[in-house]
XYZ file of C-alpha atoms in Angstrom:
158
model
C -10.194 16.732 10.856
C -10.193 15.386 14.301
C -13.075 13.295 13.685
C -12.516 9.522 13.877
C -14.901 7.025 13.321
C -16.156 5.699 16.491
C -17.245 2.017 16.085
C -15.209 0.086 18.721
C -15.744 -0.850 22.323
C -13.663 1.836 23.488
C -12.639 5.629 22.591
C -10.572 5.579 19.272
C -7.616 7.933 19.803
C -3.834 7.774 19.178
C -1.941 7.557 22.579
C 0.615 10.432 21.826
C -2.295 12.934 20.931
C -4.065 14.723 23.836
C -7.633 15.307 22.807
C -8.426 17.650 25.830
C -11.238 20.104 25.320
C -9.599 22.865 26.843
C -6.563 22.930 24.850
C -8.469 22.876 21.522
C -10.710 25.855 22.373
C -9.929 28.867 20.071
C -6.374 27.533 19.101
C -5.253 27.325 15.411
C -3.508 23.596 15.614
C -0.710 22.471 13.626
C -0.715 18.952 11.845
C 1.511 17.398 14.163
C -0.842 18.280 17.126
C -3.643 16.207 15.699
C -1.858 13.318 14.247
C 0.866 11.265 15.385
C 3.075 9.832 12.384
C 6.441 8.566 12.321
C 9.322 7.117 9.860
C 9.894 3.344 9.945
C 13.389 3.796 8.667
C 15.507 1.208 6.647
C 14.324 3.194 3.503
C 10.743 3.046 3.361
C 8.495 5.999 2.773
C 5.382 6.774 4.975
C 2.460 6.339 2.810
C -0.008 9.556 2.145
C -2.855 7.824 3.549
C -1.193 7.260 6.901
C -0.226 11.190 6.924
C -3.727 12.443 5.759
C -6.073 9.685 7.253
C -7.933 9.451 10.435
C -7.790 5.907 11.229
C -6.349 4.658 14.482
C -4.229 1.759 14.639
C -1.823 0.964 17.386
C -0.124 -1.756 15.585
C 0.559 0.151 12.462
C 4.221 0.922 11.925
C 3.476 4.280 10.561
C 0.934 5.610 13.348
C 1.156 3.218 16.282
C 3.621 1.947 18.601
C 5.556 -0.832 16.598
C 9.196 -0.747 15.742
C 10.324 -2.716 13.022
C 13.594 -4.801 13.518
C 15.002 -8.288 12.423
C 14.117 -9.701 9.393
C 12.668 -7.987 5.981
C 10.974 -10.575 3.883
C 9.010 -10.531 0.744
C 6.057 -12.881 -0.340
C 2.465 -12.974 -2.026
C -0.534 -12.465 -0.415
C -2.819 -15.471 -0.435
C -5.620 -14.360 1.721
C -6.893 -10.539 2.533
C -10.053 -9.480 3.731
C -11.044 -12.351 5.909
C -9.358 -11.088 9.106
C -9.499 -7.372 10.402
C -6.086 -5.762 9.290
C -4.526 -9.301 8.810
C -3.328 -10.857 5.729
C -1.871 -14.247 5.034
C 1.543 -14.122 3.139
C 3.302 -16.925 1.298
C 6.820 -17.606 0.787
C 7.986 -20.336 -1.846
C 11.406 -21.622 -1.572
C 13.300 -24.323 -2.693
C 14.800 -27.172 -0.193
C 17.831 -29.302 -1.315
C 17.642 -33.318 -1.037
C 21.145 -34.485 -0.584
C 20.229 -38.070 -1.234
C 18.601 -37.276 -4.791
C 20.668 -34.237 -5.402
C 17.728 -32.131 -6.202
C 15.342 -29.589 -4.883
C 11.762 -29.816 -4.086
C 9.439 -26.838 -3.773
C 8.170 -25.961 -0.255
C 6.370 -23.035 1.203
C 5.495 -21.521 4.377
C 2.601 -19.280 5.198
C 2.595 -16.655 8.130
C 0.009 -14.173 9.187
C 1.077 -10.481 8.774
C -0.681 -7.134 10.201
C -1.660 -4.765 7.547
C -2.109 -1.052 8.048
C -5.224 0.550 6.865
C -2.808 2.773 5.107
C -1.948 0.243 2.746
C -4.515 -1.286 0.043
C -3.709 -4.771 -0.295
C -5.420 -7.465 -2.364
C -4.899 -11.102 -2.885
C -1.993 -11.859 -5.320
C -0.050 -8.747 -4.517
C 3.766 -9.136 -3.694
C 4.402 -7.339 -0.377
C 7.397 -6.405 1.568
C 7.335 -7.255 5.439
C 9.217 -6.365 8.258
C 9.865 -8.083 11.592
C 8.361 -6.570 14.860
C 7.447 -7.545 18.217
C 4.622 -10.028 18.712
C 1.208 -8.538 17.953
C -0.820 -11.536 18.651
C -0.421 -15.444 18.715
C 0.363 -15.672 15.272
C 1.321 -12.175 13.965
C 4.985 -11.236 14.198
C 5.368 -9.101 10.954
C 4.050 -5.865 9.535
C 3.490 -4.853 5.821
C 5.987 -2.351 4.876
C 5.282 -1.796 0.964
C 2.789 -3.288 -1.550
C 4.492 -4.061 -4.730
C 1.348 -4.824 -6.564
C 0.586 -7.904 -8.813
C 2.022 -8.851 -11.942
C -0.676 -10.162 -14.048
C -0.118 -11.637 -17.662
C 1.078 -14.840 -19.398
C 4.772 -13.803 -19.868
C 5.356 -12.883 -16.155
C 8.306 -14.768 -14.547
C 7.354 -16.640 -11.367
C 9.796 -18.560 -9.005
C 7.511 -21.575 -9.214
């Protein structure tokens, strides 16, 4: 249960959990002693994979050191699996052109960190929350996956 797959360049461990040898000898450990999990808040539930999994992700909002604050947005995943733990989310919107009294379609793409606890595929609708900058381009974290609505009679914004 304490075994974490060690594939990185450094020892994979959660920062708040002490893995010293003397503490673990002959003791019955509680679940809270072996895994650090927290509530994101704002009504979002922590996934079961985060509670029971063995992954280590410092940028995960459920098991890492990231707080969600600021904007909560919704978009469609257009690229998943090409970057490690990062997906590209597209948001469509309409922009009003005053001269013609009409709207034009526009979109914006942004990179979002995706926790290993969530299973995200291209075409899924996701809810993302703003957090501190995690890299040069990543400022959001996936909070919830709504899945994709496939079919011919599905309403889309455009």
